[in-house]
Amino acid sequence: MAPSVSDNVILSATEKDASLADRNTHATRVAGKGADPEKKALFASVTKRIDYTPKIGTELHGIKLTQLTEQQAEELAALVAERGVVFFRDQEDLDAKEHVKLGARWGPLHVHPLVPHDQENPEVIVLDSRLSPSNRYNTNNSWHSDVSFEPAPASFSILKFDEIPEAGGDTVWANGYQVYDDLSQPIKTLLEGLTATHTSDIFRIFQANTGRKTFGKLNDSEHPIVRTNPVTGWKSIYANSVFTREINNISIAESKWILEYLNDLVSKRLEYQVRFHWEKHSVAIWDNRSTFHTGVPDFKPYHRRGLRVTVSGEIPFYDPNSGTQAQAFEVTAKAIIAKQEAADNAKRDPALQLA
């Protein structure tokens, strides 16, 4: 059996910490809901904004995550919910304790029932390729939403890599809003009435292979396949290839077909995806309620090491009166088109450039 502690990382539970994860709870408020739609406080500190795609992925420069005001933190939570994932560079002062402080602004922090964590901060999981045994059940190339097996799964995740490989090791996110929006209406209607069972089966396999003891119960939970994000009010697909075992109240064959179809959309439709190349001290913050992600397992023989904090969210729900990202994007698209047309007109008529 692996040792319980290695380099200030708790690898396996002992008697005193065998129930840490059983204290996990759900959020009592929705971080980011009701924030300034224009996010004036946040963007006042931003020196550069890079939207990786029109609908998912934004990089912000000029922000120090350890120095956010309460208003900026709320507006950032709203931006993450809208953009799916937001990236930052040069966050060298975001250590484990600051990591915890940032996440705790948005809700109760999740303690993972099996993944190794920081010795002083059990809410901080340690993602170190050196800690993975040779017989590890490899999930690096599997799309998922963090801890969706929990009754109140993750809202936001905050990941920072302090050690990166010389090549490879990117992370890719996919847009659950857009997966939903592009479905035909009959399929949307079908899925909106269904729930699915999300399980800890993958960690049970991992536990059997490694002998590690858990920090609490490995949960299974039922969640709606179409979920409403409480910050944006938009509908998103909420089923993934790692934790979603089956769709309830339909046949095994029907469940398998639907889940495989949804997983194919997530993993193969490039227009739903955004890819991030890590640098030392880079940080990504994403909304698990409306995105999926996967690590790209292409960095051997190099190693990487990062810390992640996961914020527990609300119990997932579906509101049939929810809106969609597609509806909201119509306004954004019109503004983009108007700006492009103005620029084109200015090029054709030099006099407009002086206006």
Coordinates of C-alpha atoms in Angstrom, one line a residue:
M1 CA 0.0 0.0 0.0
A2 CA 1.2 3.5 -0.8
P3 CA 2.3 5.7 2.2
S4 CA -0.3 8.0 3.7
V5 CA 1.9 11.1 3.5
S6 CA 4.5 12.2 0.9
D7 CA 6.1 15.6 0.6
N8 CA 3.3 17.3 2.5
V9 CA 0.7 15.6 0.4
I10 CA -1.9 13.3 2.0
L11 CA -2.2 10.3 -0.3
S12 CA -4.4 8.0 1.7
A13 CA -6.8 8.5 4.6
T14 CA -6.0 7.5 8.2
E15 CA -8.4 7.0 11.0
K16 CA -8.4 10.6 12.0
D17 CA -9.3 11.9 8.5
A18 CA -11.4 9.1 7.1
S19 CA -14.6 11.2 7.3
L20 CA -13.3 14.6 6.0
A21 CA -15.3 14.4 2.8
D22 CA -18.5 13.5 4.6
R23 CA -18.6 17.1 5.8
N24 CA -19.1 18.4 2.2
T25 CA -22.3 20.5 1.8
H26 CA -24.1 22.6 -0.7
A27 CA -23.9 26.3 -1.4
T28 CA -26.3 28.6 0.5
R29 CA -26.0 31.4 -2.1
V30 CA -25.3 31.7 -5.8
A31 CA -22.0 33.5 -6.3
G32 CA -22.1 35.9 -9.2
K33 CA -25.9 36.1 -9.4
G34 CA -27.0 39.7 -9.5
A35 CA -23.5 41.0 -10.2
D36 CA -23.2 44.1 -12.4
P37 CA -23.9 42.9 -16.0
E38 CA -21.2 45.3 -17.3
K39 CA -18.7 44.1 -14.6
K40 CA -17.3 47.6 -14.4
A41 CA -15.3 47.0 -11.2
L42 CA -13.6 43.9 -12.6
F43 CA -12.8 45.3 -16.0
A44 CA -11.4 48.5 -14.4
S45 CA -8.3 46.5 -13.5
V46 CA -8.1 44.5 -16.7
T47 CA -5.4 45.7 -19.1
K48 CA -6.2 43.2 -21.8
R49 CA -9.0 40.8 -22.6
I50 CA -8.6 37.9 -25.1
D51 CA -11.7 36.0 -26.0
Y52 CA -10.5 32.6 -27.3
T53 CA -13.8 31.9 -29.1
P54 CA -17.0 33.8 -29.4
K55 CA -18.8 31.7 -26.8
I56 CA -16.3 30.0 -24.5
G57 CA -12.9 30.9 -23.0
T58 CA -11.5 34.3 -22.0
E59 CA -8.0 35.4 -20.8
L60 CA -7.7 38.4 -18.6
H61 CA -4.5 40.4 -18.0
G62 CA -3.8 42.9 -15.2
I63 CA -5.7 41.0 -12.6
K64 CA -4.1 39.6 -9.4
L65 CA -6.5 37.0 -8.0
T66 CA -5.2 37.5 -4.5
Q67 CA -6.1 41.2 -4.6
L68 CA -9.7 41.1 -5.8
T69 CA -12.3 43.2 -4.0
E70 CA -15.6 41.6 -3.0
Q71 CA -17.3 43.3 -5.9
Q72 CA -14.6 42.1 -8.4
A73 CA -14.9 38.6 -7.1
E74 CA -18.6 38.5 -7.6
E75 CA -18.3 39.9 -11.1
L76 CA -15.6 37.4 -11.9
A77 CA -17.9 34.6 -10.8
A78 CA -20.5 35.9 -13.2
L79 CA -18.0 36.2 -16.0
V80 CA -16.9 32.6 -15.5
A81 CA -20.5 31.4 -15.6
E82 CA -21.0 33.3 -18.9
R83 CA -17.7 32.4 -20.6
G84 CA -17.4 28.9 -19.2
V85 CA -13.7 29.2 -18.3
V86 CA -11.5 32.3 -17.6
F87 CA -7.6 32.2 -17.8
F88 CA -5.0 34.2 -16.0
R89 CA -1.2 34.3 -16.2
D90 CA 1.5 35.2 -13.7
Q91 CA -0.4 34.3 -10.5
E92 CA 2.8 33.4 -8.5
D93 CA 1.3 34.6 -5.2
L94 CA -1.7 32.3 -5.4
D95 CA -0.4 29.7 -2.9
A96 CA -2.5 27.0 -1.2
K97 CA -3.8 29.3 1.5
E98 CA -4.7 32.0 -1.0
H99 CA -6.3 29.4 -3.2
V100 CA -8.6 28.5 -0.3
K101 CA -9.4 32.1 0.4
L102 CA -10.4 32.7 -3.3
G103 CA -12.6 29.7 -3.6
A104 CA -14.3 30.3 -0.2
R105 CA -15.5 33.6 -1.5
W106 CA -17.9 31.7 -3.8
G107 CA -19.1 28.9 -1.5
P108 CA -18.1 25.9 0.7
L109 CA -15.0 24.1 -0.5
H110 CA -15.2 20.5 -1.5
V111 CA -12.9 17.9 0.0
H112 CA -12.3 15.1 -2.5
P113 CA -13.0 11.6 -1.1
L114 CA -9.9 10.0 -2.8
V115 CA -7.6 12.4 -4.7
P116 CA -4.5 13.4 -2.7
H117 CA -4.6 16.7 -1.0
D118 CA -2.4 19.3 0.7
Q119 CA -1.4 18.3 4.2
E120 CA -2.4 21.7 5.7
N121 CA -5.4 22.4 3.4
P122 CA -7.5 19.3 2.7
E123 CA -9.7 21.4 0.3
V124 CA -6.7 21.7 -2.0
I125 CA -6.2 18.7 -4.2
V126 CA -2.7 18.0 -5.6
L127 CA -2.5 17.0 -9.2
D128 CA 1.0 15.6 -9.6
S129 CA 1.8 13.1 -12.3
R130 CA 4.5 11.5 -10.0
L131 CA 1.7 10.4 -7.6
S132 CA 0.0 8.4 -10.3
P133 CA 0.9 4.7 -10.0
S134 CA 1.6 2.7 -13.1
N135 CA -1.7 0.9 -12.8
R136 CA -3.7 4.1 -12.4
Y137 CA -7.1 4.1 -14.1
N138 CA -6.3 6.8 -16.7
T139 CA -8.9 9.5 -16.9
N140 CA -6.7 12.2 -18.4
N141 CA -8.3 11.9 -21.8
S142 CA -11.9 11.6 -20.6
W143 CA -14.3 14.5 -20.6
H144 CA -16.0 15.3 -17.3
S145 CA -17.5 17.9 -15.0
D146 CA -15.8 17.8 -11.6
V147 CA -17.3 15.6 -8.9
S148 CA -20.7 15.3 -10.6
F149 CA -21.3 12.2 -8.5
E150 CA -21.9 14.4 -5.4
P151 CA -25.4 15.4 -4.3
A152 CA -24.3 19.1 -4.6
P153 CA -21.5 18.9 -7.2
A154 CA -19.0 21.5 -8.1
S155 CA -19.9 25.0 -9.2
F156 CA -16.4 26.6 -9.8
S157 CA -13.0 24.9 -10.0
I158 CA -9.7 26.9 -9.7
L159 CA -6.6 25.2 -11.0
K160 CA -3.0 26.5 -11.0
F161 CA 0.0 24.7 -12.3
D162 CA 3.4 25.6 -10.7
E163 CA 5.3 22.9 -12.7
I164 CA 4.6 22.3 -16.3
P165 CA 6.0 19.9 -18.9
E166 CA 8.4 21.3 -21.5
A167 CA 5.9 20.2 -24.1
G168 CA 2.3 19.0 -24.1
G169 CA -0.1 18.9 -21.1
D170 CA -2.8 21.3 -22.4
T171 CA -6.3 21.3 -21.0
V172 CA -9.5 21.5 -23.2
W173 CA -12.9 22.7 -22.2
A174 CA -16.2 22.2 -24.0
N175 CA -19.3 24.4 -23.9
G176 CA -22.4 22.6 -22.4
Y177 CA -24.6 25.5 -23.3
Q178 CA -23.8 25.2 -26.9
V179 CA -24.2 21.4 -26.9
Y180 CA -27.8 22.0 -25.7
D181 CA -28.5 24.9 -28.0
D182 CA -27.5 23.0 -31.2
L183 CA -29.8 20.0 -30.5
S184 CA -33.0 19.7 -32.4
Q185 CA -36.2 20.6 -30.5
P186 CA -37.5 17.0 -30.3
I187 CA -34.3 15.9 -28.7
K188 CA -34.3 18.9 -26.3
T189 CA -37.8 18.0 -25.3
L190 CA -36.8 14.4 -24.6
L191 CA -33.8 15.2 -22.6
E192 CA -35.5 17.9 -20.5
G193 CA -37.7 15.2 -18.9
L194 CA -34.8 12.9 -18.0
T195 CA -32.4 12.4 -15.1
A196 CA -29.2 10.4 -15.0
T197 CA -27.2 8.6 -12.3
H198 CA -23.7 9.9 -11.7
T199 CA -21.4 7.5 -9.8
S200 CA -18.0 7.2 -8.1
D201 CA -17.4 4.0 -9.9
I202 CA -14.1 5.2 -11.4
F203 CA -12.7 5.9 -7.9
R204 CA -13.9 2.5 -6.7
I205 CA -11.8 1.0 -9.4
F206 CA -8.9 3.3 -8.5
Q207 CA -9.2 2.3 -4.9
A208 CA -9.2 -1.4 -5.7
N209 CA -6.1 -1.0 -7.8
T210 CA -4.1 1.1 -5.3
G211 CA -5.3 0.2 -1.9
R212 CA -5.8 3.8 -0.9
K213 CA -8.3 4.5 1.8
T214 CA -10.9 7.2 1.2
F215 CA -11.4 10.4 3.0
G216 CA -15.2 9.8 3.1
K217 CA -18.0 8.1 1.4
L218 CA -17.9 7.6 -2.4
N219 CA -21.3 9.0 -3.4
D220 CA -23.7 8.3 -6.3
S221 CA -26.4 10.9 -7.2
E222 CA -29.1 11.6 -9.7
H223 CA -29.2 14.9 -11.6
P224 CA -31.2 16.3 -14.5
I225 CA -29.6 15.8 -18.0
V226 CA -30.5 19.4 -18.9
R227 CA -29.5 21.7 -16.1
T228 CA -30.1 25.4 -15.5
N229 CA -27.1 27.5 -14.5
P230 CA -28.4 29.7 -11.7
V231 CA -26.0 32.5 -12.5
T232 CA -26.8 33.0 -16.2
G233 CA -30.2 31.3 -16.2
W234 CA -29.1 29.3 -19.3
K235 CA -29.8 25.7 -20.1
S236 CA -26.8 23.3 -20.4
I237 CA -26.3 19.6 -21.0
Y238 CA -25.1 17.9 -17.8
A239 CA -23.9 14.4 -18.5
N240 CA -20.3 13.2 -18.9
S241 CA -18.4 10.1 -19.9
V242 CA -16.5 9.7 -16.6
F243 CA -19.2 9.9 -13.9
T244 CA -22.6 9.4 -15.7
R245 CA -23.4 5.7 -15.6
E246 CA -26.9 5.6 -17.0
I247 CA -30.1 7.6 -17.8
N248 CA -32.9 6.7 -15.5
N249 CA -36.3 5.2 -16.5
I250 CA -35.3 4.2 -20.1
S251 CA -33.8 1.0 -21.4
I252 CA -30.1 0.3 -21.2
A253 CA -29.7 0.4 -24.9
E254 CA -31.5 3.8 -25.1
S255 CA -29.4 5.2 -22.3
K256 CA -26.2 4.0 -24.0
W257 CA -27.1 5.5 -27.3
I258 CA -28.1 8.9 -25.9
L259 CA -25.0 9.2 -23.6
E260 CA -22.6 8.2 -26.4
Y261 CA -24.2 10.7 -28.7
L262 CA -23.9 13.5 -26.2
N263 CA -20.3 12.5 -25.4
D264 CA -19.5 12.5 -29.1
L265 CA -20.8 16.1 -29.4
V266 CA -18.6 17.2 -26.5
S267 CA -15.4 15.4 -27.6
K268 CA -15.6 15.8 -31.3
R269 CA -17.2 19.1 -32.2
L270 CA -14.3 21.5 -32.3
E271 CA -16.6 24.6 -32.4
Y272 CA -17.7 23.7 -28.8
Q273 CA -14.2 23.6 -27.5
V274 CA -11.4 25.9 -26.2
R275 CA -7.8 24.7 -25.6
F276 CA -5.4 26.3 -23.0
H277 CA -1.7 26.0 -23.0
W278 CA -0.3 26.2 -19.5
E279 CA 2.6 28.4 -18.4
K280 CA 4.1 28.3 -14.9
H281 CA 1.8 30.1 -12.5
S282 CA -1.1 30.1 -14.9
V283 CA -4.6 29.7 -13.5
A284 CA -7.9 28.5 -15.0
I285 CA -11.3 29.1 -13.3
W286 CA -14.3 27.3 -14.8
D287 CA -17.9 26.6 -14.2
N288 CA -18.6 22.9 -13.9
R289 CA -22.4 23.4 -14.3
S290 CA -22.0 24.3 -18.0
T291 CA -18.6 23.0 -19.2
F292 CA -16.8 19.8 -19.5
H293 CA -13.0 19.4 -19.6
T294 CA -10.2 17.0 -20.2
G295 CA -6.4 16.9 -19.8
V296 CA -4.4 16.0 -22.9
P297 CA -2.2 13.1 -21.9
D298 CA 0.7 13.9 -24.3
F299 CA 3.4 15.1 -21.9
K300 CA 5.3 11.9 -21.0
P301 CA 8.2 11.7 -20.0
Y302 CA 7.7 15.1 -18.5
H303 CA 5.8 15.8 -15.3
R304 CA 3.4 18.5 -14.2
R305 CA 2.1 19.5 -10.8
G306 CA -0.8 21.7 -9.9
L307 CA -3.2 22.6 -7.1
R308 CA -7.0 22.7 -7.5
V309 CA -9.8 24.0 -5.3
T310 CA -13.3 23.0 -6.0
V311 CA -16.3 25.0 -4.8
S312 CA -19.5 23.0 -3.9
G313 CA -22.5 24.4 -5.7
E314 CA -26.2 24.0 -5.4
I315 CA -28.2 20.8 -5.9
P316 CA -28.7 20.7 -9.7
F317 CA -32.1 21.7 -11.0
Y318 CA -33.9 22.3 -14.3
D319 CA -36.2 25.3 -14.8
P320 CA -38.3 24.9 -18.0
N321 CA -38.5 28.7 -18.2
S322 CA -34.7 29.1 -18.4
G323 CA -33.2 31.0 -21.3
T324 CA -30.2 29.9 -23.5
Q325 CA -26.8 31.1 -24.4
A326 CA -27.9 31.2 -28.0
Q327 CA -30.6 33.8 -27.2
A328 CA -28.2 35.9 -25.2
F329 CA -25.6 35.7 -27.9
E330 CA -27.9 37.2 -30.5
V331 CA -27.4 40.6 -28.8
T332 CA -23.6 40.1 -28.6
A333 CA -23.5 39.1 -32.3
K334 CA -25.3 42.2 -33.4
A335 CA -22.9 44.4 -31.5
I336 CA -19.9 42.5 -33.1
I337 CA -21.4 42.9 -36.6
A338 CA -22.1 46.6 -36.1
K339 CA -18.5 47.2 -34.9
Q340 CA -17.1 45.3 -37.9
E341 CA -19.3 47.2 -40.3
A342 CA -18.2 50.5 -38.8
A343 CA -14.6 49.6 -39.2
D344 CA -15.1 48.5 -42.8
N345 CA -16.9 51.8 -43.6
A346 CA -14.1 53.8 -42.0
K347 CA -11.6 52.0 -44.3
R348 CA -13.6 52.8 -47.4
D349 CA -14.3 56.4 -46.4
P350 CA -11.2 58.1 -44.7
A351 CA -13.5 61.0 -43.6
L352 CA -15.3 58.6 -41.2
Q353 CA -12.0 57.9 -39.4
L354 CA -11.9 61.6 -38.2
A355 CA -15.5 61.5 -36.9

